[in-house]
Amino acid sequence: MTLQEILTLDCTQCAVPVHSKKRLLEQICQLAANELSDSNPTDLLDSLLNREKMGSTGIGNGIAIPHGRLNDADKAIAVFLTTKQAIDFDAIDNKPVDIFICL
């Protein structure tokens, strides 16, 4: 499976005006919920937040790869966002993040 197969134009946004990690994750979950049948943004957000509790998905150089899993999901999807301004995401290099690829 390639990123091209799971990333749609509807799940891509640039220069999103968010200022916090939680608001960014909420935006991601809203887009993802529109693509997944029988899921809602709250379940998706819980999945992403639970993963973030284990350790930040900010990999450095302004990039984060938030990801989560739903037991009842029938397919994988990706969401790609850039933010208008880089936000604190607890990345491993302690630098703000402005590129997000969510699975």
Short mmCIF file of C-alpha atoms in Angstrom, two decimals:
data_model
loop_
_atom_site.label_atom_id
_atom_site.label_comp_id
_atom_site.label_asym_id
_atom_site.label_seq_id
_atom_site.Cartn_x
_atom_site.Cartn_y
_atom_site.Cartn_z
CA MET A 1 0.00 0.00 0.00
CA THR A 2 1.32 3.43 -0.90
CA LEU A 3 0.49 6.82 0.54
CA GLN A 4 -1.03 7.71 -2.82
CA GLU A 5 -3.61 4.95 -2.35
CA ILE A 6 -4.83 6.20 1.05
CA LEU A 7 -4.50 9.99 0.77
CA THR A 8 -7.32 11.85 -0.96
CA LEU A 9 -7.60 15.49 -1.91
CA ASP A 10 -10.42 15.84 0.65
CA CYS A 11 -7.95 14.89 3.39
CA THR A 12 -5.36 17.47 2.39
CA GLN A 13 -5.22 21.04 3.71
CA CYS A 14 -2.55 23.72 3.63
CA ALA A 15 -1.92 26.71 5.89
CA VAL A 16 -4.47 25.60 8.50
CA PRO A 17 -4.85 28.38 11.10
CA VAL A 18 -4.51 26.34 14.32
CA HIS A 19 -2.40 27.26 17.33
CA SER A 20 -2.40 24.14 19.51
CA LYS A 21 -1.69 20.44 19.29
CA LYS A 22 -5.20 19.50 20.44
CA ARG A 23 -6.92 21.77 17.92
CA LEU A 24 -4.75 20.38 15.15
CA LEU A 25 -5.64 16.80 16.11
CA GLU A 26 -9.33 17.76 16.19
CA GLN A 27 -9.04 19.14 12.65
CA ILE A 28 -7.36 15.95 11.48
CA CYS A 29 -10.09 13.82 13.08
CA GLN A 30 -12.86 15.82 11.45
CA LEU A 31 -11.37 15.24 8.01
CA ALA A 32 -10.74 11.56 8.71
CA ALA A 33 -14.27 10.97 10.04
CA ASN A 34 -15.67 12.22 6.74
CA GLU A 35 -13.74 9.43 4.97
CA LEU A 36 -14.45 6.56 7.36
CA SER A 37 -17.90 5.05 7.57
CA ASP A 38 -19.24 4.32 11.06
CA SER A 39 -16.67 6.46 12.88
CA ASN A 40 -16.87 9.80 14.58
CA PRO A 41 -14.28 12.48 15.31
CA THR A 42 -14.37 11.82 19.06
CA ASP A 43 -13.32 8.16 18.69
CA LEU A 44 -10.58 9.17 16.28
CA LEU A 45 -9.35 11.91 18.62
CA ASP A 46 -9.25 9.46 21.55
CA SER A 47 -7.13 7.11 19.47
CA LEU A 48 -4.65 9.84 18.49
CA LEU A 49 -4.43 11.24 22.04
CA ASN A 50 -3.85 7.79 23.50
CA ARG A 51 -0.96 7.31 21.09
CA GLU A 52 0.48 10.73 21.93
CA LYS A 53 0.45 9.78 25.64
CA MET A 54 2.95 7.03 24.84
CA GLY A 55 5.29 9.59 23.28
CA SER A 56 5.13 12.42 20.83
CA THR A 57 4.83 11.56 17.16
CA GLY A 58 6.80 14.71 16.31
CA ILE A 59 9.83 13.23 14.53
CA GLY A 60 11.83 16.44 14.14
CA ASN A 61 12.61 18.94 11.38
CA GLY A 62 9.08 20.38 11.59
CA ILE A 63 7.35 17.06 10.84
CA ALA A 64 4.92 14.93 12.87
CA ILE A 65 3.24 11.65 12.01
CA PRO A 66 0.27 11.32 14.37
CA HIS A 67 -1.37 7.93 14.06
CA GLY A 68 -3.98 5.77 15.70
CA ARG A 69 -6.00 2.65 15.25
CA LEU A 70 -9.71 1.90 15.43
CA ASN A 71 -10.70 -1.72 15.93
CA ASP A 72 -13.77 -1.42 13.70
CA ALA A 73 -12.15 0.54 10.85
CA ASP A 74 -12.44 -1.16 7.49
CA LYS A 75 -9.65 0.74 5.70
CA ALA A 76 -6.57 2.85 6.25
CA ILE A 77 -6.62 6.55 5.46
CA ALA A 78 -4.13 9.38 5.57
CA VAL A 79 -4.56 13.08 6.29
CA PHE A 80 -1.95 15.64 5.24
CA LEU A 81 -1.94 19.13 6.78
CA THR A 82 0.39 22.06 6.96
CA THR A 83 -0.21 24.82 9.46
CA LYS A 84 -0.02 28.54 8.85
CA GLN A 85 2.40 28.82 11.76
CA ALA A 86 4.44 26.02 13.32
CA ILE A 87 3.01 24.79 16.63
CA ASP A 88 4.51 23.16 19.70
CA PHE A 89 4.06 19.41 19.28
CA ASP A 90 6.62 18.09 21.79
CA ALA A 91 8.79 16.91 18.88
CA ILE A 92 11.98 15.00 19.66
CA ASP A 93 14.12 17.95 18.55
CA ASN A 94 12.05 20.39 20.69
CA LYS A 95 11.21 22.47 17.61
CA PRO A 96 7.71 23.45 16.48
CA VAL A 97 5.97 21.46 13.76
CA ASP A 98 4.14 22.64 10.64
CA ILE A 99 3.91 19.47 8.51
CA PHE A 100 1.56 16.68 9.62
CA ILE A 101 1.01 13.33 7.98
CA CYS A 102 -1.60 11.43 9.95
CA LEU A 103 -2.48 7.76 9.55
#
